[in-house]
Amino acid sequence: MQIPVPDLEAGLTFYRDCLGHELLWRTATAAGLRMPETDAELVLRTERPELEVNLLVSSADAATEAVVQAGGSVVEPPFDVQVGRCAVLLDPWGNRLVLLDLSRGLLITDERGNVVGRGAGEAP
């Protein structure tokens, strides 16, 4: 899930420091936080104003085709992102769905959580 915040440090203070979510990675405009007892992440973002549901898939391209065949529609067709491929779709009721695969590998971070690179490609 992507959560818009006006200021990354304020978002981290609330979600990491007050609510206890562990910092996994961060850039200048975003930070990934671990949800307890799961592999799910909260992603805080300063450059996008809307809340988003993100679904991890093995292939963003294949999942886009499946959603369209089931009655969904494409907002943004699959495109490359730092960790793999991403697509933005709408379900039949207009709910925005972001499909993400990790085909290019997870982010590598330093001891403070700053992104310093990307690992070898691996599909979930």
mmCIF file of C-alpha atoms in Angstrom:
data_model
loop_
_atom_site.group_PDB
_atom_site.id
_atom_site.type_symbol
_atom_site.label_atom_id
_atom_site.label_comp_id
_atom_site.label_asym_id
_atom_site.label_seq_id
_atom_site.Cartn_x
_atom_site.Cartn_y
_atom_site.Cartn_z
ATOM 1 C CA MET A 1 0.000 0.000 0.000
ATOM 2 C CA GLN A 2 1.243 3.478 -0.843
ATOM 3 C CA ILE A 3 0.350 6.220 1.591
ATOM 4 C CA PRO A 4 0.791 9.878 0.621
ATOM 5 C CA VAL A 5 2.562 12.068 3.182
ATOM 6 C CA PRO A 6 3.437 15.765 2.804
ATOM 7 C CA ASP A 7 6.836 15.303 4.456
ATOM 8 C CA LEU A 8 8.831 12.056 4.564
ATOM 9 C CA GLU A 9 10.396 12.707 7.983
ATOM 10 C CA ALA A 10 6.988 13.444 9.510
ATOM 11 C CA GLY A 11 5.615 10.272 7.931
ATOM 12 C CA LEU A 12 8.518 8.248 9.324
ATOM 13 C CA THR A 13 8.039 9.772 12.759
ATOM 14 C CA PHE A 14 4.423 8.615 12.783
ATOM 15 C CA TYR A 15 4.617 5.201 11.066
ATOM 16 C CA ARG A 16 8.114 4.101 12.172
ATOM 17 C CA ASP A 17 8.739 5.837 15.487
ATOM 18 C CA CYS A 18 5.211 6.005 16.920
ATOM 19 C CA LEU A 19 3.582 2.916 15.372
ATOM 20 C CA GLY A 20 6.705 0.731 15.318
ATOM 21 C CA HIS A 21 6.951 -0.246 11.626
ATOM 22 C CA GLU A 22 10.537 -1.202 10.728
ATOM 23 C CA LEU A 23 12.249 0.857 8.030
ATOM 24 C CA LEU A 24 13.234 -1.373 5.088
ATOM 25 C CA TRP A 25 14.435 1.226 2.575
ATOM 26 C CA ARG A 26 14.243 4.913 1.766
ATOM 27 C CA THR A 27 14.927 7.418 -0.995
ATOM 28 C CA ALA A 28 14.565 11.204 -1.024
ATOM 29 C CA THR A 29 10.798 10.969 -1.678
ATOM 30 C CA ALA A 30 9.726 7.530 -0.421
ATOM 31 C CA ALA A 31 10.268 4.969 2.329
ATOM 32 C CA GLY A 32 9.269 1.317 2.665
ATOM 33 C CA LEU A 33 8.205 0.019 6.088
ATOM 34 C CA ARG A 34 7.634 -3.605 7.113
ATOM 35 C CA MET A 35 4.156 -4.570 8.258
ATOM 36 C CA PRO A 36 4.295 -6.812 11.352
ATOM 37 C CA GLU A 37 4.219 -10.584 10.861
ATOM 38 C CA THR A 38 4.030 -10.392 7.051
ATOM 39 C CA ASP A 39 6.068 -9.619 3.940
ATOM 40 C CA ALA A 40 3.709 -6.717 3.135
ATOM 41 C CA GLU A 41 5.073 -3.167 3.026
ATOM 42 C CA LEU A 42 3.705 0.284 3.662
ATOM 43 C CA VAL A 43 5.278 2.730 1.219
ATOM 44 C CA LEU A 44 5.248 6.380 2.249
ATOM 45 C CA ARG A 45 5.482 8.768 -0.745
ATOM 46 C CA THR A 46 5.699 12.536 -0.940
ATOM 47 C CA GLU A 47 5.197 12.924 -4.710
ATOM 48 C CA ARG A 48 1.837 11.165 -5.144
ATOM 49 C CA PRO A 49 -1.301 12.607 -3.533
ATOM 50 C CA GLU A 50 -3.538 9.517 -3.560
ATOM 51 C CA LEU A 51 -3.697 6.320 -1.528
ATOM 52 C CA GLU A 52 -2.891 3.254 -3.679
ATOM 53 C CA VAL A 53 -3.407 -0.468 -3.340
ATOM 54 C CA ASN A 54 -0.329 -2.316 -4.610
ATOM 55 C CA LEU A 55 -0.471 -5.996 -5.457
ATOM 56 C CA LEU A 56 2.701 -8.057 -5.782
ATOM 57 C CA VAL A 57 2.473 -10.346 -8.823
ATOM 58 C CA SER A 58 4.917 -12.667 -10.541
ATOM 59 C CA SER A 59 4.512 -10.792 -13.865
ATOM 60 C CA ALA A 60 2.957 -7.339 -14.239
ATOM 61 C CA ASP A 61 2.459 -7.995 -17.965
ATOM 62 C CA ALA A 62 0.613 -11.288 -17.466
ATOM 63 C CA ALA A 63 -1.437 -9.937 -14.554
ATOM 64 C CA THR A 64 -2.472 -6.910 -16.649
ATOM 65 C CA GLU A 65 -3.778 -9.228 -19.354
ATOM 66 C CA ALA A 66 -5.706 -11.264 -16.778
ATOM 67 C CA VAL A 67 -7.317 -8.189 -15.195
ATOM 68 C CA VAL A 68 -8.342 -6.805 -18.602
ATOM 69 C CA GLN A 69 -9.788 -10.176 -19.668
ATOM 70 C CA ALA A 70 -11.764 -10.256 -16.413
ATOM 71 C CA GLY A 71 -13.313 -6.827 -17.091
ATOM 72 C CA GLY A 72 -10.776 -4.347 -15.726
ATOM 73 C CA SER A 73 -9.185 -1.519 -17.684
ATOM 74 C CA VAL A 74 -5.685 -0.134 -18.113
ATOM 75 C CA VAL A 75 -4.737 3.307 -16.790
ATOM 76 C CA GLU A 76 -0.999 2.844 -17.448
ATOM 77 C CA PRO A 77 0.245 -0.237 -19.332
ATOM 78 C CA PRO A 78 3.204 -2.170 -17.876
ATOM 79 C CA PHE A 79 6.367 -0.093 -17.543
ATOM 80 C CA ASP A 80 9.827 -0.597 -16.046
ATOM 81 C CA VAL A 81 10.542 0.470 -12.462
ATOM 82 C CA GLN A 82 13.682 0.105 -10.353
ATOM 83 C CA VAL A 83 12.713 -3.326 -8.976
ATOM 84 C CA GLY A 84 10.876 -4.790 -11.983
ATOM 85 C CA ARG A 85 7.665 -3.970 -13.875
ATOM 86 C CA CYS A 86 4.559 -2.079 -12.831
ATOM 87 C CA ALA A 87 1.097 -1.381 -14.283
ATOM 88 C CA VAL A 88 -1.871 0.701 -13.138
ATOM 89 C CA LEU A 89 -5.377 -0.628 -13.727
ATOM 90 C CA LEU A 90 -8.972 -0.123 -12.665
ATOM 91 C CA ASP A 91 -11.239 -2.928 -11.561
ATOM 92 C CA PRO A 92 -14.793 -2.963 -13.006
ATOM 93 C CA TRP A 93 -15.929 -0.577 -10.221
ATOM 94 C CA GLY A 94 -13.201 2.010 -10.789
ATOM 95 C CA ASN A 95 -10.877 1.009 -7.948
ATOM 96 C CA ARG A 96 -7.239 1.791 -8.788
ATOM 97 C CA LEU A 97 -4.925 -1.245 -8.638
ATOM 98 C CA VAL A 98 -1.153 -1.059 -8.980
ATOM 99 C CA LEU A 99 0.427 -4.357 -10.072
ATOM 100 C CA LEU A 100 4.126 -4.760 -9.274
ATOM 101 C CA ASP A 101 6.594 -7.539 -9.970
ATOM 102 C CA LEU A 102 10.128 -7.830 -8.569
ATOM 103 C CA SER A 103 11.685 -9.222 -11.744
ATOM 104 C CA ARG A 104 14.737 -6.914 -11.520
ATOM 105 C CA GLY A 105 15.508 -7.670 -7.863
ATOM 106 C CA LEU A 106 14.988 -6.150 -4.445
ATOM 107 C CA LEU A 107 16.588 -2.886 -3.378
ATOM 108 C CA ILE A 108 19.890 -2.994 -1.485
ATOM 109 C CA THR A 109 20.196 -0.587 1.438
ATOM 110 C CA ASP A 110 22.900 0.682 3.753
ATOM 111 C CA GLU A 111 22.700 0.369 7.545
ATOM 112 C CA ARG A 112 20.396 3.437 7.739
ATOM 113 C CA GLY A 113 17.950 2.124 5.118
ATOM 114 C CA ASN A 114 19.115 4.381 2.265
ATOM 115 C CA VAL A 115 18.849 2.699 -1.139
ATOM 116 C CA VAL A 116 22.335 2.068 -2.537
ATOM 117 C CA GLY A 117 21.563 -0.383 -5.350
ATOM 118 C CA ARG A 118 19.488 -3.263 -6.564
ATOM 119 C CA GLY A 119 20.008 -7.006 -6.141
ATOM 120 C CA ALA A 120 20.028 -9.661 -8.821
ATOM 121 C CA GLY A 121 16.722 -10.223 -10.628
ATOM 122 C CA GLU A 122 14.386 -12.576 -8.871
ATOM 123 C CA ALA A 123 10.710 -13.233 -9.340
ATOM 124 C CA PRO A 124 8.685 -13.797 -6.167
#
